[in-house]
Short mmCIF file of C-alpha atoms in Angstrom, two decimals:
data_model
loop_
_atom_site.label_atom_id
_atom_site.label_comp_id
_atom_site.label_asym_id
_atom_site.label_seq_id
_atom_site.Cartn_x
_atom_site.Cartn_y
_atom_site.Cartn_z
CA UNK A 1500 -30.30 186.21 258.05
CA UNK A 1501 -26.60 186.93 258.54
CA UNK A 1502 -26.29 188.62 255.13
CA UNK A 1503 -29.40 190.69 255.85
CA UNK A 1504 -28.01 191.74 259.25
CA UNK A 1505 -24.69 192.72 257.70
CA UNK A 1506 -26.34 194.73 254.90
CA UNK A 1507 -28.70 196.53 257.28
CA UNK A 1508 -25.86 197.44 259.66
CA UNK A 1509 -23.45 198.45 256.90
CA UNK A 1510 -25.88 200.80 255.17
CA UNK A 1511 -27.18 202.25 258.42
CA UNK A 1512 -23.80 203.12 259.94
CA UNK A 1513 -22.37 204.38 256.65
CA UNK A 1514 -25.37 206.57 255.84
CA UNK A 1515 -25.65 207.99 259.37
CA UNK A 1516 -24.26 211.51 259.91
CA UNK A 1517 -20.62 211.64 260.98
CA UNK A 1518 -17.52 209.63 260.17
CA UNK A 1519 -14.26 208.70 261.89
CA UNK A 1520 -12.71 211.85 260.45
CA UNK A 1521 -15.48 214.06 261.83
CA UNK A 1522 -14.93 213.12 265.49
CA UNK A 1523 -11.17 213.59 265.65
CA UNK A 1524 -10.00 215.31 268.79
CA UNK A 1525 -7.22 217.24 267.08
CA UNK A 1526 -7.38 220.03 264.53
CA UNK A 1527 -6.69 219.18 260.91
CA UNK A 1528 -7.08 221.23 257.78
CA UNK A 1529 -9.91 220.50 255.33
CA UNK A 1530 -7.34 219.17 252.87
CA UNK A 1531 -5.93 216.77 255.45
CA UNK A 1532 -9.43 215.65 256.39
CA UNK A 1533 -10.32 214.95 252.76
CA UNK A 1534 -7.07 213.05 252.29
CA UNK A 1535 -7.85 210.95 255.34
CA UNK A 1536 -11.35 210.19 254.05
CA UNK A 1537 -9.86 209.03 250.73
CA UNK A 1538 -7.29 206.95 252.59
CA UNK A 1539 -10.06 205.25 254.56
CA UNK A 1540 -11.98 204.60 251.34
CA UNK A 1541 -14.98 206.58 252.58
CA UNK A 1542 -15.19 208.63 249.37
CA UNK A 1543 -16.53 205.68 247.36
CA UNK A 1544 -20.29 205.01 247.06
CA UNK A 1545 -21.72 203.02 249.96
CA UNK A 1546 -23.15 200.21 247.76
CA UNK A 1547 -19.75 199.72 246.16
CA UNK A 1548 -18.07 199.57 249.56
CA UNK A 1549 -20.60 197.02 250.81
CA UNK A 1550 -20.11 194.75 247.81
CA UNK A 1551 -16.35 194.95 248.30
CA UNK A 1552 -16.77 194.18 252.00
CA UNK A 1553 -19.12 191.26 251.27
CA UNK A 1554 -16.66 189.78 248.76
CA UNK A 1555 -13.96 189.90 251.43
CA UNK A 1556 -16.26 188.50 254.12
CA UNK A 1557 -16.92 185.41 252.00
CA UNK A 1558 -13.16 184.77 252.11
CA UNK A 1559 -13.05 185.33 255.88
CA UNK A 1560 -11.79 188.93 255.67
CA UNK A 1561 -14.07 191.31 257.59
CA UNK A 1562 -11.97 194.35 256.72
CA UNK A 1563 -9.60 196.58 258.65
CA UNK A 1564 -10.46 198.72 261.66
CA UNK A 1565 -10.47 202.39 260.70
CA UNK A 1566 -9.26 203.49 264.14
CA UNK A 1567 -6.51 200.97 264.92
CA UNK A 1568 -5.63 199.73 261.41
CA UNK A 1569 -5.84 196.15 262.70
CA UNK A 1570 -7.77 193.33 260.99
CA UNK A 1571 -11.35 193.19 262.27
CA UNK A 1572 -11.14 189.40 262.62
CA UNK A 1573 -8.11 189.77 264.91
CA UNK A 1574 -9.83 192.34 267.15
CA UNK A 1575 -12.97 190.24 267.41
CA UNK A 1576 -10.96 187.06 267.94
CA UNK A 1577 -9.23 188.63 270.96
CA UNK A 1578 -12.54 189.56 272.61
CA UNK A 1579 -14.86 186.73 271.56
CA UNK A 1580 -13.62 184.11 274.10
CA UNK A 1581 -14.16 186.55 276.98
CA UNK A 1582 -17.74 187.30 275.93
CA UNK A 1583 -18.58 183.63 275.41
CA UNK A 1584 -17.14 182.83 278.85
CA UNK A 1585 -19.18 185.59 280.49
CA UNK A 1586 -22.41 184.69 278.67
CA UNK A 1587 -21.94 180.97 279.38
CA UNK A 1588 -21.35 181.58 283.08
CA UNK A 1589 -24.39 183.87 283.29
CA UNK A 1590 -26.57 181.29 281.55
CA UNK A 1591 -25.35 178.60 283.94
CA UNK A 1592 -26.19 180.77 286.96
CA UNK A 1593 -29.64 181.60 285.58
CA UNK A 1594 -30.44 177.91 285.05
CA UNK A 1595 -28.91 176.56 288.28
CA UNK A 1596 -30.59 179.23 290.42
CA UNK A 1597 -33.75 179.98 288.45
CA UNK A 1598 -35.16 176.47 288.05
CA UNK A 1599 -34.86 175.42 291.74
CA UNK A 1600 -36.30 178.76 292.89
CA UNK A 1601 -39.26 178.33 290.54
CA UNK A 1602 -39.82 174.78 291.78
CA UNK A 1603 -39.75 175.92 295.42
CA UNK A 1604 -42.29 178.65 294.67
CA UNK A 1605 -44.62 176.18 292.96
CA UNK A 1606 -44.37 173.69 295.83
CA UNK A 1607 -45.02 176.42 298.43
CA UNK A 1608 -47.56 178.34 296.40
CA UNK A 1609 -49.32 180.99 298.47
CA UNK A 1610 -46.93 180.59 301.40
CA UNK A 1611 -44.64 183.36 302.73
CA UNK A 1612 -41.61 181.91 300.92
CA UNK A 1613 -43.53 182.09 297.62
CA UNK A 1614 -44.45 185.74 298.22
CA UNK A 1615 -40.89 186.62 299.22
CA UNK A 1616 -39.34 184.98 296.16
CA UNK A 1617 -41.99 186.59 293.90
CA UNK A 1618 -41.07 189.98 295.36
CA UNK A 1619 -37.37 189.35 294.73
CA UNK A 1620 -38.16 188.26 291.17
CA UNK A 1621 -40.16 191.44 290.55
CA UNK A 1622 -37.29 193.52 291.94
CA UNK A 1623 -34.89 191.68 289.64
CA UNK A 1624 -37.03 192.63 286.66
CA UNK A 1625 -37.08 196.28 287.75
CA UNK A 1626 -33.48 197.02 288.74
CA UNK A 1627 -31.23 198.53 286.01
CA UNK A 1628 -28.37 196.17 285.29
CA UNK A 1629 -25.69 198.87 285.38
CA UNK A 1630 -26.89 200.16 288.77
CA UNK A 1631 -26.89 196.65 290.20
CA UNK A 1632 -23.33 196.23 288.98
CA UNK A 1633 -22.24 199.45 290.67
CA UNK A 1634 -23.91 198.41 293.95
CA UNK A 1635 -22.23 194.99 293.90
CA UNK A 1636 -18.86 196.64 293.28
CA UNK A 1637 -19.42 198.93 296.28
CA UNK A 1638 -20.40 196.01 298.51
CA UNK A 1639 -18.03 193.20 297.51
CA UNK A 1640 -15.04 195.09 296.11
CA UNK A 1641 -14.95 198.41 297.98
CA UNK A 1642 -16.44 197.50 301.37
CA UNK A 1643 -15.75 193.78 301.88
CA UNK A 1644 -12.69 193.45 299.62
CA UNK A 1645 -13.62 189.86 298.72
CA UNK A 1646 -14.04 190.17 294.95
CA UNK A 1647 -12.27 192.28 292.31
CA UNK A 1648 -14.15 195.12 290.65
CA UNK A 1649 -12.89 194.93 287.06
CA UNK A 1650 -10.84 193.05 284.51
CA UNK A 1651 -10.33 189.39 283.66
CA UNK A 1652 -7.24 188.70 285.78
CA UNK A 1653 -5.10 190.53 288.29
CA UNK A 1654 -1.74 191.91 287.19
CA UNK A 1655 0.86 189.16 287.22
CA UNK A 1656 -1.68 186.42 287.98
CA UNK A 1657 -3.38 184.09 285.51
CA UNK A 1658 -4.62 181.21 287.66
CA UNK A 1659 -8.02 179.56 287.32
CA UNK A 1660 -9.04 180.78 290.78
CA UNK A 1661 -8.11 184.35 289.89
CA UNK A 1662 -10.13 184.22 286.67
CA UNK A 1663 -13.07 182.74 288.56
CA UNK A 1664 -13.11 185.55 291.13
CA UNK A 1665 -12.97 188.18 288.39
CA UNK A 1666 -15.82 186.43 286.55
CA UNK A 1667 -18.13 186.20 289.57
CA UNK A 1668 -19.61 189.72 289.75
CA UNK A 1669 -20.12 190.34 286.00
CA UNK A 1670 -21.63 186.86 285.53
CA UNK A 1671 -24.07 187.41 288.41
CA UNK A 1672 -25.12 190.80 287.05
CA UNK A 1673 -25.55 189.51 283.50
CA UNK A 1674 -27.53 186.52 284.77
CA UNK A 1675 -30.11 188.86 286.32
CA UNK A 1676 -31.18 189.93 282.82
CA UNK A 1677 -32.83 186.53 282.30
CA UNK A 1678 -32.98 184.95 285.78
CA UNK A 1679 -36.39 186.42 286.76
CA UNK A 1680 -37.92 185.16 283.52
CA UNK A 1681 -36.55 181.65 284.09
CA UNK A 1682 -37.98 181.67 287.63
CA UNK A 1683 -41.42 182.78 286.47
CA UNK A 1684 -41.63 180.26 283.65
CA UNK A 1685 -40.54 177.44 285.96
CA UNK A 1686 -43.06 178.40 288.65
CA UNK A 1687 -45.94 178.69 286.18
CA UNK A 1688 -45.10 175.42 284.43
CA UNK A 1689 -44.68 173.50 287.70
CA UNK A 1690 -48.03 174.76 289.02
CA UNK A 1691 -49.75 173.46 285.89
CA UNK A 1692 -48.02 170.07 286.10
CA UNK A 1693 -48.69 169.60 289.82
CA UNK A 1694 -52.43 169.60 289.11
CA UNK A 1695 -52.19 166.76 286.59
CA UNK A 1696 -53.75 163.37 287.40
CA UNK A 1697 -50.51 161.40 287.09
CA UNK A 1698 -48.92 163.54 289.83
CA UNK A 1699 -51.80 162.80 292.21
CA UNK A 1700 -51.54 159.11 291.31
CA UNK A 1701 -47.80 159.04 292.03
CA UNK A 1702 -48.37 160.78 295.36
CA UNK A 1703 -51.19 158.39 296.35
CA UNK A 1704 -48.86 155.43 295.76
CA UNK A 1705 -46.67 156.67 298.59
CA UNK A 1706 -43.74 157.91 296.52
CA UNK A 1707 -41.50 160.39 298.28
CA UNK A 1708 -42.15 164.02 297.44
CA UNK A 1709 -38.61 164.44 296.13
CA UNK A 1710 -39.13 161.49 293.76
CA UNK A 1711 -42.46 162.85 292.54
CA UNK A 1712 -40.94 166.27 291.94
CA UNK A 1713 -37.76 165.15 290.18
CA UNK A 1714 -38.91 162.07 288.25
CA UNK A 1715 -42.42 163.12 287.25
CA UNK A 1716 -43.26 166.80 287.72
CA UNK A 1717 -40.01 168.57 286.84
CA UNK A 1718 -39.31 166.42 283.79
CA UNK A 1719 -42.57 167.51 282.15
CA UNK A 1720 -42.46 171.08 283.44
CA UNK A 1721 -39.06 171.73 281.86
CA UNK A 1722 -40.38 171.73 278.26
CA UNK A 1723 -41.67 175.34 278.24
CA UNK A 1724 -38.77 176.41 280.47
CA UNK A 1725 -36.20 175.16 277.95
CA UNK A 1726 -38.17 176.96 275.23
CA UNK A 1727 -37.98 180.20 277.21
CA UNK A 1728 -34.26 179.83 277.89
CA UNK A 1729 -33.53 179.29 274.20
CA UNK A 1730 -35.47 182.43 273.29
CA UNK A 1731 -33.59 184.42 275.97
CA UNK A 1732 -30.13 183.74 274.51
CA UNK A 1733 -30.16 186.82 272.20
CA UNK A 1734 -31.14 189.02 275.16
CA UNK A 1735 -28.27 187.57 277.17
CA UNK A 1736 -25.75 188.35 274.44
CA UNK A 1737 -27.14 191.87 274.06
CA UNK A 1738 -26.80 192.43 277.80
CA UNK A 1739 -23.04 191.96 277.61
CA UNK A 1740 -22.62 195.52 276.28
CA UNK A 1741 -23.69 197.17 279.56
CA UNK A 1742 -22.22 194.50 281.84
CA UNK A 1743 -18.79 194.59 280.20
CA UNK A 1744 -18.73 198.37 280.41
CA UNK A 1745 -19.54 198.36 284.14
CA UNK A 1746 -16.87 195.81 285.04
CA UNK A 1747 -14.23 196.75 282.47
CA UNK A 1748 -14.57 193.28 280.96
CA UNK A 1749 -12.63 193.14 277.66
CA UNK A 1750 -15.30 191.47 275.54
CA UNK A 1751 -17.27 192.07 272.37
CA UNK A 1752 -19.81 194.26 274.18
CA UNK A 1753 -17.21 196.90 275.04
CA UNK A 1754 -15.67 196.51 271.61
CA UNK A 1755 -19.06 197.21 270.02
CA UNK A 1756 -19.46 200.35 272.13
CA UNK A 1757 -15.99 201.58 271.20
CA UNK A 1758 -16.64 200.87 267.52
CA UNK A 1759 -19.97 202.72 267.55
CA UNK A 1760 -18.56 205.76 269.34
CA UNK A 1761 -15.57 205.86 266.99
CA UNK A 1762 -17.65 205.36 263.80
CA UNK A 1763 -15.47 202.34 263.03
CA UNK A 1764 -17.72 201.05 260.23
CA UNK A 1765 -15.86 197.82 259.36
CA UNK A 1766 -15.65 196.83 263.03
CA UNK A 1767 -19.35 197.56 263.67
CA UNK A 1768 -20.37 195.50 260.65
CA UNK A 1769 -17.99 192.67 261.54
CA UNK A 1770 -19.32 192.53 265.10
CA UNK A 1771 -22.89 192.42 263.80
CA UNK A 1772 -22.07 189.51 261.51
CA UNK A 1773 -20.29 187.55 264.25
CA UNK A 1774 -23.04 188.14 266.83
CA UNK A 1775 -25.74 187.28 264.29
CA UNK A 1776 -23.83 184.12 263.45
CA UNK A 1777 -23.62 183.15 267.13
CA UNK A 1778 -27.35 183.72 267.64
CA UNK A 1779 -28.25 181.78 264.48
CA UNK A 1780 -25.96 178.92 265.49
CA UNK A 1781 -27.40 178.78 269.02
CA UNK A 1782 -30.96 178.89 267.76
CA UNK A 1783 -30.16 176.17 265.23
CA UNK A 1784 -28.88 173.99 268.07
CA UNK A 1785 -31.73 174.63 270.50
CA UNK A 1786 -34.40 175.18 267.85
CA UNK A 1787 -35.69 171.58 267.81
CA UNK A 1788 -35.98 171.77 271.59
CA UNK A 1789 -37.80 175.10 271.67
CA UNK A 1790 -41.13 173.62 270.69
CA UNK A 1791 -41.27 169.90 270.09
CA UNK A 1792 -45.01 169.49 269.50
CA UNK A 1793 -45.55 168.69 265.78
CA UNK A 1794 -47.96 171.11 264.09
CA UNK A 1795 -49.93 168.22 262.57
CA UNK A 1796 -50.36 166.28 265.84
CA UNK A 1797 -54.09 166.07 266.63
CA UNK A 1798 -55.87 165.56 269.94
CA UNK A 1799 -59.65 165.82 269.31
CA UNK A 1800 -60.43 165.33 273.00
CA UNK A 1801 -58.72 168.64 273.78
CA UNK A 1802 -59.97 170.53 270.71
CA UNK A 1803 -60.52 174.28 271.13
CA UNK A 1804 -58.77 174.15 274.50
CA UNK A 1805 -57.65 177.37 276.14
CA UNK A 1806 -54.17 178.44 277.12
CA UNK A 1807 -52.14 176.06 279.31
CA UNK A 1808 -48.53 175.19 280.08
CA UNK A 1809 -48.63 172.47 277.42
CA UNK A 1810 -50.43 174.62 274.84
CA UNK A 1811 -49.62 178.28 275.65
CA UNK A 1812 -51.88 179.58 272.85
CA UNK A 1813 -54.46 176.80 273.12
CA UNK A 1814 -55.51 174.32 270.42
CA UNK A 1815 -57.62 174.44 267.27
CA UNK A 1816 -60.74 172.41 266.51
CA UNK A 1817 -58.66 169.24 265.91
CA UNK A 1818 -56.59 169.67 269.06
CA UNK A 1819 -53.50 170.84 267.18
CA UNK A 1820 -51.15 173.13 269.11
CA UNK A 1821 -51.65 176.74 267.99
CA UNK A 1822 -48.16 177.91 268.94
CA UNK A 1823 -46.56 175.09 266.95
CA UNK A 1824 -48.74 175.87 263.93
CA UNK A 1825 -47.94 179.59 264.18
CA UNK A 1826 -44.20 178.89 264.34
CA UNK A 1827 -44.24 176.46 261.42
CA UNK A 1828 -46.65 178.70 259.52
CA UNK A 1829 -44.20 181.58 259.83
CA UNK A 1830 -41.63 179.53 257.91
CA UNK A 1831 -44.01 179.02 255.02
CA UNK A 1832 -45.31 182.59 254.97
CA UNK A 1833 -41.85 184.18 255.18
CA UNK A 1834 -40.44 181.70 252.65
CA UNK A 1835 -43.10 182.67 250.12
CA UNK A 1836 -42.67 186.38 250.85
CA UNK A 1837 -38.88 186.45 250.62
CA UNK A 1838 -38.54 184.01 247.72
CA UNK A 1839 -41.27 185.75 245.69
CA UNK A 1840 -39.55 189.10 246.19
CA UNK A 1841 -36.21 187.57 245.18
CA UNK A 1842 -37.83 186.37 241.95
CA UNK A 1843 -39.36 189.81 241.44
CA UNK A 1844 -35.97 191.47 241.97
CA UNK A 1845 -34.28 189.22 239.41
CA UNK A 1846 -36.93 189.93 236.76
CA UNK A 1847 -37.30 193.62 237.64
CA UNK A 1848 -33.57 194.34 237.67
CA UNK A 1849 -33.11 192.57 234.34
CA UNK A 1850 -35.96 194.44 232.63
CA UNK A 1851 -35.26 197.86 234.17
CA UNK A 1852 -31.49 197.77 233.71
CA UNK A 1853 -31.61 196.60 230.09
CA UNK A 1854 -34.30 199.14 229.19
CA UNK A 1855 -32.52 202.06 230.82
CA UNK A 1856 -29.05 201.12 229.58
CA UNK A 1857 -29.89 200.21 225.98
CA UNK A 1858 -32.52 202.86 225.28
CA UNK A 1859 -34.16 203.14 221.85
CA UNK A 1860 -36.73 200.58 220.76
CA UNK A 1861 -35.63 198.14 223.47
CA UNK A 1862 -36.44 200.76 226.08
CA UNK A 1863 -39.81 201.47 224.49
CA UNK A 1864 -40.79 197.83 224.15
CA UNK A 1865 -39.75 196.74 227.65
CA UNK A 1866 -41.23 199.71 229.48
CA UNK A 1867 -44.50 199.61 227.53
CA UNK A 1868 -44.76 195.94 228.48
CA UNK A 1869 -44.08 196.92 232.09
CA UNK A 1870 -46.82 199.57 231.93
CA UNK A 1871 -49.23 197.02 230.49
CA UNK A 1872 -48.46 194.60 233.33
CA UNK A 1873 -49.01 197.39 235.85
CA UNK A 1874 -52.45 198.01 234.37
CA UNK A 1875 -53.50 194.40 235.00
CA UNK A 1876 -55.27 193.87 238.36
CA UNK A 1877 -52.55 191.72 239.89
CA UNK A 1878 -54.60 189.81 242.44
CA UNK A 1879 -57.34 188.86 239.97
CA UNK A 1880 -54.75 187.69 237.47
CA UNK A 1881 -52.98 185.68 240.19
CA UNK A 1882 -56.30 183.98 240.98
CA UNK A 1883 -56.67 182.94 237.35
CA UNK A 1884 -53.09 181.67 237.06
CA UNK A 1885 -53.30 179.72 240.34
CA UNK A 1886 -56.54 178.12 239.20
CA UNK A 1887 -54.84 176.94 236.00
CA UNK A 1888 -51.46 175.89 237.41
CA UNK A 1889 -52.69 174.50 240.71
CA UNK A 1890 -51.75 175.25 244.29
CA UNK A 1891 -48.50 174.72 246.16
CA UNK A 1892 -45.69 176.70 247.74
CA UNK A 1893 -43.52 176.60 244.61
CA UNK A 1894 -46.38 177.77 242.41
CA UNK A 1895 -47.16 180.61 244.81
CA UNK A 1896 -43.57 181.83 244.76
CA UNK A 1897 -43.34 181.78 240.97
CA UNK A 1898 -46.73 183.40 240.37
CA UNK A 1899 -46.39 186.16 242.97
CA UNK A 1900 -42.81 186.88 241.90
CA UNK A 1901 -43.73 186.90 238.21
CA UNK A 1902 -46.54 189.39 238.81
CA UNK A 1903 -44.85 191.77 241.26
CA UNK A 1904 -41.63 192.70 239.45
CA UNK A 1905 -42.99 195.84 237.77
CA UNK A 1906 -42.31 198.34 240.61
CA UNK A 1907 -38.76 196.98 240.87
CA UNK A 1908 -38.26 197.41 237.13
CA UNK A 1909 -39.50 201.01 237.35
CA UNK A 1910 -37.09 201.80 240.19
CA UNK A 1911 -34.07 200.24 238.46
CA UNK A 1912 -35.01 201.88 235.16
CA UNK A 1913 -35.07 205.32 236.75
CA UNK A 1914 -31.78 204.77 238.59
CA UNK A 1915 -30.10 203.48 235.43
CA UNK A 1916 -31.16 206.56 233.45
CA UNK A 1917 -29.95 208.77 236.27
CA UNK A 1918 -26.50 207.26 236.72
CA UNK A 1919 -25.53 206.33 233.17
CA UNK A 1920 -24.81 210.01 232.45
CA UNK A 1921 -22.88 210.58 235.69
CA UNK A 1922 -19.31 211.83 235.42
CA UNK A 1923 -17.70 208.72 236.90
CA UNK A 1924 -19.60 206.52 234.41
CA UNK A 1925 -18.52 208.70 231.49
CA UNK A 1926 -14.95 208.56 232.81
CA UNK A 1927 -15.15 204.76 232.96
CA UNK A 1928 -16.41 204.69 229.35
CA UNK A 1929 -13.47 206.84 228.27
CA UNK A 1930 -11.16 204.21 229.78
CA UNK A 1931 -12.72 201.51 227.63
CA UNK A 1932 -15.26 200.08 230.05
CA UNK A 1933 -18.46 199.29 228.17
CA UNK A 1934 -21.41 196.93 227.86
CA UNK A 1935 -22.41 194.61 230.70
CA UNK A 1936 -19.23 195.39 232.64
CA UNK A 1937 -20.09 199.09 232.77
CA UNK A 1938 -23.65 198.32 233.80
CA UNK A 1939 -22.79 195.76 236.48
CA UNK A 1940 -19.76 197.45 238.03
CA UNK A 1941 -20.59 201.14 237.84
CA UNK A 1942 -24.32 201.74 237.33
CA UNK A 1943 -26.29 198.99 239.06
CA UNK A 1944 -24.48 199.30 242.41
CA UNK A 1945 -25.85 202.85 242.66
CA UNK A 1946 -29.40 201.47 242.54
CA UNK A 1947 -28.95 199.18 245.54
CA UNK A 1948 -30.35 201.62 248.18
CA UNK A 1949 -33.55 202.20 246.20
CA UNK A 1950 -33.72 198.50 245.44
CA UNK A 1951 -33.55 197.64 249.14
CA UNK A 1952 -36.47 199.95 249.87
CA UNK A 1953 -38.50 198.45 247.04
CA UNK A 1954 -37.67 194.92 248.20
CA UNK A 1955 -38.82 195.48 251.78
CA UNK A 1956 -42.16 196.82 250.59
CA UNK A 1957 -42.44 194.00 248.06
CA UNK A 1958 -41.99 191.36 250.76
CA UNK A 1959 -44.94 192.87 252.63
CA UNK A 1960 -47.07 192.68 249.47
CA UNK A 1961 -46.06 189.06 248.85
CA UNK A 1962 -46.91 188.04 252.43
CA UNK A 1963 -50.34 189.67 252.22
CA UNK A 1964 -50.99 188.05 248.83
CA UNK A 1965 -49.99 184.58 250.06
CA UNK A 1966 -52.14 184.98 253.15
CA UNK A 1967 -55.15 186.06 251.12
CA UNK A 1968 -54.75 183.20 248.63
CA UNK A 1969 -54.34 180.65 251.43
CA UNK A 1970 -57.42 182.06 253.15
CA UNK A 1971 -59.36 181.55 249.91
CA UNK A 1972 -58.12 177.97 249.64
CA UNK A 1973 -55.88 178.70 246.63
CA UNK A 1974 -52.56 179.01 248.43
CA UNK A 1975 -50.78 176.75 250.90
CA UNK A 1976 -52.85 173.62 251.40
CA UNK A 1977 -53.47 171.77 254.69
CA UNK A 1978 -52.04 169.97 256.55
CA UNK A 1979 -49.08 172.32 255.88
CA UNK A 1980 -49.81 175.35 258.08
CA UNK A 1981 -49.64 178.96 256.96
CA UNK A 1982 -51.10 182.00 258.62
CA UNK A 1983 -53.60 182.40 255.79
CA UNK A 1984 -55.07 178.89 255.84
CA UNK A 1985 -55.18 179.01 259.64
CA UNK A 1986 -57.55 181.98 259.32
CA UNK A 1987 -59.72 180.08 256.83
CA UNK A 1988 -60.69 177.50 259.44
CA UNK A 1989 -60.68 179.98 262.32
CA UNK A 1990 -63.60 181.96 260.90
CA UNK A 1991 -65.89 178.97 261.48
CA UNK A 1992 -65.20 179.20 265.22
CA UNK A 1993 -65.06 182.97 265.60
CA UNK A 1994 -67.89 182.97 268.18
CA UNK A 1995 -66.73 179.99 270.26
CA UNK A 1996 -62.92 180.36 269.97
CA UNK A 1997 -62.02 183.88 268.76
CA UNK A 1998 -58.35 183.39 269.64
CA UNK A 1999 -57.98 181.08 266.62
CA UNK A 2000 -58.54 184.09 264.36
CA UNK A 2001 -56.70 186.66 266.47
CA UNK A 2002 -53.26 185.00 266.66
CA UNK A 2003 -52.62 184.43 262.91
CA UNK A 2004 -54.06 187.85 262.05
CA UNK A 2005 -51.79 189.54 264.59
CA UNK A 2006 -48.79 187.63 263.24
CA UNK A 2007 -49.49 188.79 259.67
CA UNK A 2008 -50.08 192.37 260.78
CA UNK A 2009 -46.92 192.59 262.89
CA UNK A 2010 -44.66 191.10 260.20
CA UNK A 2011 -46.10 193.22 257.38
CA UNK A 2012 -45.95 196.31 259.59
CA UNK A 2013 -42.31 195.57 260.38
CA UNK A 2014 -41.40 195.35 256.70
CA UNK A 2015 -43.32 198.55 255.96
CA UNK A 2016 -41.56 200.36 258.80
CA UNK A 2017 -38.25 199.05 257.50
CA UNK A 2018 -39.07 200.34 254.03
CA UNK A 2019 -40.12 203.76 255.36
CA UNK A 2020 -37.00 204.01 257.48
CA UNK A 2021 -34.70 203.09 254.61
CA UNK A 2022 -36.51 205.50 252.32
CA UNK A 2023 -35.92 208.36 254.78
CA UNK A 2024 -32.34 207.32 255.47
CA UNK A 2025 -31.48 207.12 251.78
CA UNK A 2026 -33.25 210.36 250.82
CA UNK A 2027 -30.43 212.82 249.95
CA UNK A 2028 -32.68 215.80 250.75
CA UNK A 2029 -32.76 214.72 254.42
CA UNK A 2030 -28.96 214.73 254.59
CA UNK A 2031 -28.48 218.28 253.39
#
């Protein structure tokens, strides 16, 4: 995920119009501008620059800022603690305030206090964060003079109390990005729990209301609330950009804005990698808590149940939680799609590069074989192979990958033919570079943009193929869930429980559509005719 995020950001910002040299505020001659571009290394092909950046990133070197000439890791390291402090304080406020407010609303459902708090929650969802920040500055900093309006500390002061007062307003504003959602989830979950039999039993035994709420109701109601909070963490981190700008908070949000406005490519990419790493790490920590119901856990008594706080998407015919099965099924479906495309890329790059680079009879033999494979109806052939080899995730990956490499080979073949006669390749040959070294270091990197486009479209094909095979009973086998085999059983209950068929189908459609949109966008971005 982190590598994908870095590649997507790197190619996007480097292929976008403009560069650091193009937005300079002082006049320079064309010769000076070209010299500056060469000095920044922006004259080299984008794929080559990404591979060089990636090699450095593996060693902990995220490059050098183009605008300040400082190491990217140093600039991020200076700002990261401030952003983590702000996000942590905002999360604490959202939890400490949001959960009690939601509990109060559930306990006083339909009463004036419930309506008032619901109105405030709706307002919180509607108010722009930056406007709220400006209003709070006017009230507490300009009018009342009780809180500072900007910065981390006052000049000449670095006490804990001073830092706390500077943190108050930005943390409150950032917390409002997720606070209304926490309140709503808590209220909804508590209302569901308060109608359970064990709550009525505890109340009938004479237990105090506070005891019933804290020891019985809230403990069970917190499960979906914790799930919601974990899913809101990326939104919270994203909200730091606006909040830090409003309050002059020197964090990664402001740094990202400065980097984007200044076309500081290494800094933008480094920030993306660090933020993606934080999100992945947080999700890895809270992931087991997000949804603890096992996908194979059955409850026949509550089979085909509708949506509830315990089962937000209902249950299937065996009482298994649909949300849990969708989440675990996404792992299997995406694993097959991504791994199959990786296998297809390895085979396709090998065949296409060797054919285009060697030429002669090797070219003829490999490309005629590729054409013959393209003429074979892929899905029918996959059916035959699966029937012979048997089912399983590993078999699916190998079979789909082995029968979907041909478009990749065609793309790499065309790019190899195109670039092997380029001037810089001929110059490299004149310097003694030849064979695999010439192919790997000078020709293949030029095919990376086209390869990325082909890969995104190939993932979509692999996901659809896996889903179809699983639907036919030849793919992922129960009890392991996948979106395809979920649809196989859902068709039997299409009249009594149509949601069983709608949720997996929507998941497949959205994911495949996303990969297709990504492929279309990359195709347009990498089309040289659109950049003329």
